[in-house]
Short mmCIF file of C-alpha atoms in Angstrom, two decimals:
data_model
loop_
_atom_site.label_atom_id
_atom_site.label_comp_id
_atom_site.label_asym_id
_atom_site.label_seq_id
_atom_site.Cartn_x
_atom_site.Cartn_y
_atom_site.Cartn_z
CA MET A 1 55.57 113.40 45.92
CA LYS A 2 57.90 113.87 43.01
CA MET A 3 60.14 111.18 41.66
CA SER A 4 63.33 113.07 42.62
CA GLU A 5 62.13 113.38 46.22
CA LYS A 6 61.49 109.64 46.35
CA ARG A 7 64.99 108.95 45.03
CA ASP A 8 66.52 111.26 47.65
CA LEU A 9 64.52 109.52 50.40
CA VAL A 10 65.67 106.10 49.20
CA LYS A 11 69.29 107.32 49.09
CA LYS A 12 69.03 108.61 52.70
CA ARG A 13 67.63 105.28 53.88
CA LEU A 14 70.41 103.38 52.13
CA LYS A 15 73.05 105.61 53.73
CA ALA A 16 71.49 105.10 57.16
CA LYS A 17 71.51 101.30 56.66
CA GLU A 18 75.14 101.43 55.54
CA LYS A 19 76.07 103.38 58.67
CA GLU A 20 74.28 100.85 60.87
CA LEU A 21 76.03 97.97 59.14
CA GLU A 22 79.39 99.71 59.58
CA LYS A 23 78.73 100.20 63.31
CA LYS A 24 77.78 96.52 63.70
CA ARG A 25 80.92 95.47 61.82
CA LYS A 26 83.13 97.59 64.10
CA GLU A 27 81.43 96.21 67.22
CA ASP A 28 81.93 92.66 65.93
CA GLU A 29 85.62 93.40 65.35
CA LYS A 30 86.01 94.72 68.90
CA ILE A 31 84.33 91.65 70.32
CA ALA A 32 86.53 89.39 68.21
CA LYS A 33 89.67 91.19 69.47
CA LYS A 34 88.53 90.81 73.07
CA LEU A 35 87.86 87.12 72.55
CA LYS A 36 91.31 86.60 71.05
CA LYS A 37 92.96 88.38 73.98
CA GLU A 38 90.95 86.30 76.44
CA GLU A 39 91.90 83.09 74.62
CA LYS A 40 95.59 84.06 74.72
CA ARG A 41 95.37 84.85 78.43
CA LEU A 42 93.65 81.54 79.17
CA SER A 43 96.17 79.58 77.13
CA LYS A 44 99.04 81.27 79.02
CA GLU A 45 97.42 80.42 82.35
CA GLN A 46 96.91 76.82 81.28
CA SER A 47 100.52 76.53 80.14
CA LYS A 48 101.68 77.93 83.50
CA ASN A 49 99.44 75.52 85.39
CA HIS A 50 100.67 72.54 83.37
CA SER A 51 104.29 73.48 84.01
CA LYS A 52 103.73 73.45 87.77
CA THR A 53 103.70 70.20 89.60
CA PRO A 54 100.44 69.12 91.23
CA LYS A 55 102.16 69.44 94.60
CA ALA A 56 102.84 73.16 94.03
CA HIS A 57 99.21 73.70 93.05
CA SER A 58 97.96 72.07 96.25
CA GLU A 59 100.44 74.16 98.29
CA LYS A 60 98.94 77.29 96.73
CA GLN A 61 95.50 76.20 97.83
CA GLU A 62 96.77 75.56 101.34
CA LYS A 63 98.21 79.09 101.54
CA ILE A 64 94.71 80.56 101.37
CA LYS A 65 93.82 81.26 104.97
CA TYR A 66 90.29 80.83 106.11
CA ASP A 67 88.92 82.55 109.15
CA ILE A 68 86.06 81.33 111.28
CA LEU A 69 83.08 83.66 111.56
CA GLN A 70 80.43 82.99 114.18
CA ILE A 71 77.60 85.49 114.41
CA PHE A 72 75.89 84.18 117.56
CA THR A 73 77.55 82.16 120.33
CA ASP A 74 75.23 79.18 119.85
CA ALA A 75 75.02 79.44 116.08
CA ARG A 76 76.92 77.89 113.23
CA LYS A 77 80.51 78.65 112.41
CA TYR A 78 81.32 79.75 108.87
CA LYS A 79 84.58 79.49 106.99
CA THR A 80 85.35 82.78 105.25
CA THR A 81 88.14 84.86 103.81
CA TYR A 82 88.49 88.53 104.64
CA THR A 83 89.04 91.22 102.01
CA LYS A 84 92.33 93.11 101.77
CA LYS A 85 90.53 96.27 102.84
CA TYR A 86 89.27 94.54 106.00
CA ILE A 87 92.67 93.05 106.82
CA ASN A 88 94.51 96.37 106.31
CA ARG A 89 92.03 98.47 108.28
CA VAL A 90 93.22 100.57 111.20
CA PRO A 91 92.10 98.76 114.34
CA TRP A 92 89.94 100.71 116.77
CA LYS A 93 91.50 101.78 120.02
CA ARG A 94 89.84 103.48 122.96
CA PRO A 95 90.43 107.25 122.72
CA ASP A 96 92.50 108.88 125.44
CA PRO A 97 90.31 111.50 127.18
CA GLN A 98 93.42 113.49 128.12
CA GLU A 99 94.22 114.30 124.48
CA ILE A 100 92.62 117.55 123.31
CA LYS A 101 91.96 116.98 119.57
CA SER A 102 90.59 119.15 116.81
CA ILE A 103 87.17 118.00 115.67
CA ILE A 104 87.39 119.86 112.35
CA PRO A 105 90.38 121.16 110.37
CA GLY A 106 91.44 124.66 111.28
CA VAL A 107 94.16 127.04 112.44
CA VAL A 108 95.40 127.67 115.99
CA THR A 109 94.82 131.39 116.54
CA SER A 110 96.14 131.75 120.09
CA LEU A 111 97.42 129.60 122.96
CA GLU A 112 96.40 130.78 126.41
CA VAL A 113 98.46 128.24 128.42
CA LYS A 114 102.08 127.03 128.69
CA VAL A 115 103.52 123.64 129.52
CA GLY A 116 103.22 123.04 133.26
CA ASP A 117 100.24 125.36 133.82
CA HIS A 118 97.44 124.06 136.05
CA VAL A 119 93.94 124.61 134.63
CA GLN A 120 90.49 124.24 136.14
CA LYS A 121 87.49 122.77 134.33
CA GLY A 122 86.10 125.42 131.96
CA ASP A 123 89.30 127.52 131.74
CA HIS A 124 90.13 128.96 128.31
CA ILE A 125 93.04 126.92 126.89
CA MET A 126 93.28 128.11 123.28
CA THR A 127 91.40 129.72 120.39
CA PHE A 128 90.92 127.63 117.27
CA GLU A 129 89.69 129.11 113.98
CA ALA A 130 87.67 126.79 111.78
CA MET A 131 85.12 127.55 109.07
CA LYS A 132 85.60 131.34 109.57
CA MET A 133 84.61 131.04 113.23
CA LEU A 134 86.74 131.50 116.32
CA ASN A 135 86.18 128.57 118.66
CA LEU A 136 87.20 128.80 122.30
CA VAL A 137 88.71 125.54 123.52
CA LEU A 138 87.95 125.06 127.21
CA ALA A 139 89.50 122.61 129.67
CA PRO A 140 87.19 119.58 130.00
CA PHE A 141 88.53 118.74 133.49
CA ASP A 142 91.03 119.91 136.12
CA GLY A 143 94.61 119.11 135.22
CA VAL A 144 98.12 120.13 134.22
CA VAL A 145 99.17 120.99 130.66
CA GLU A 146 101.76 118.29 130.00
CA THR A 147 102.45 118.80 126.28
CA ILE A 148 101.51 121.40 123.67
CA LEU A 149 101.83 119.87 120.20
CA VAL A 150 100.83 122.94 118.13
CA LYS A 151 102.05 126.51 117.66
CA GLU A 152 100.11 129.70 117.01
CA GLY A 153 99.22 130.01 113.31
CA GLU A 154 99.66 126.29 112.66
CA LYS A 155 97.13 124.41 110.55
CA VAL A 156 95.68 121.34 112.26
CA PRO A 157 93.89 118.48 110.44
CA LYS A 158 90.71 116.84 111.69
CA GLY A 159 91.49 114.60 114.65
CA GLY A 160 94.93 116.11 115.19
CA VAL A 161 96.12 116.12 118.81
CA MET A 162 96.75 119.70 119.94
CA ILE A 163 97.32 119.49 123.71
CA TYR A 164 97.88 116.67 126.19
CA LEU A 165 96.20 117.62 129.47
CA LYS A 166 97.18 115.37 132.41
CA SER A 167 94.17 114.95 134.69
CA ASP A 168 94.41 115.55 138.45
CA ARG A 169 92.41 112.41 139.15
CA GLU A 170 92.30 109.01 137.50
CA PHE A 171 89.60 108.26 134.93
CA ASP A 172 87.28 105.33 135.53
CA ILE A 173 87.51 103.36 132.29
CA THR A 174 85.26 100.36 132.63
CA GLU A 175 84.72 97.66 130.08
CA ASP A 176 81.25 97.43 128.62
CA PHE A 177 79.13 94.40 129.36
CA VAL A 178 78.17 94.33 125.73
CA THR A 179 80.98 92.82 123.72
CA SER A 180 81.38 91.70 120.16
CA ASP A 181 81.10 88.08 121.33
CA ASP A 182 77.48 88.25 122.44
CA LEU A 183 76.28 91.12 120.21
CA GLY A 184 74.34 92.70 123.04
CA LEU A 185 72.38 89.62 123.99
CA VAL A 186 72.51 90.20 127.74
CA GLU A 187 70.67 87.70 129.92
#
């Protein structure tokens, strides 16, 4: 190896070390800035906490609501707090079997019935286009068309109620023996 090649190699190594040192210096600066911001935030919180009376601080702790969670009926009870997502959830309600809903988004192609028409189980009620397929919607039971909530050519989202079909006979809706209280532990 020639002397000039060695010098060039040494120069490249020095440049690489300088770049590494510069990167480390920048990272250290970022970390220092973050630490300063965190210190400022903590000092502000401490000053706010010192300005409040101890009574106000204890009232804040009392405002936190705890809920009791018991997994089994004979088991321990736990104190817990629920998340915002859990608290704001849409509660489940038993679906009404008389509501004819769309199971996928689509377009109402044609309506075969009018309000007040009596239909038998299996009668063609409407045609619903979804995913480039024409789906025939049939009456699930005998009944009278009470309300039509869609028009021909209208787009319907998933789960959208299209027709309310009043049944000729009453549905037997019985409560399940399995409830959330016993988690299916039937004796």
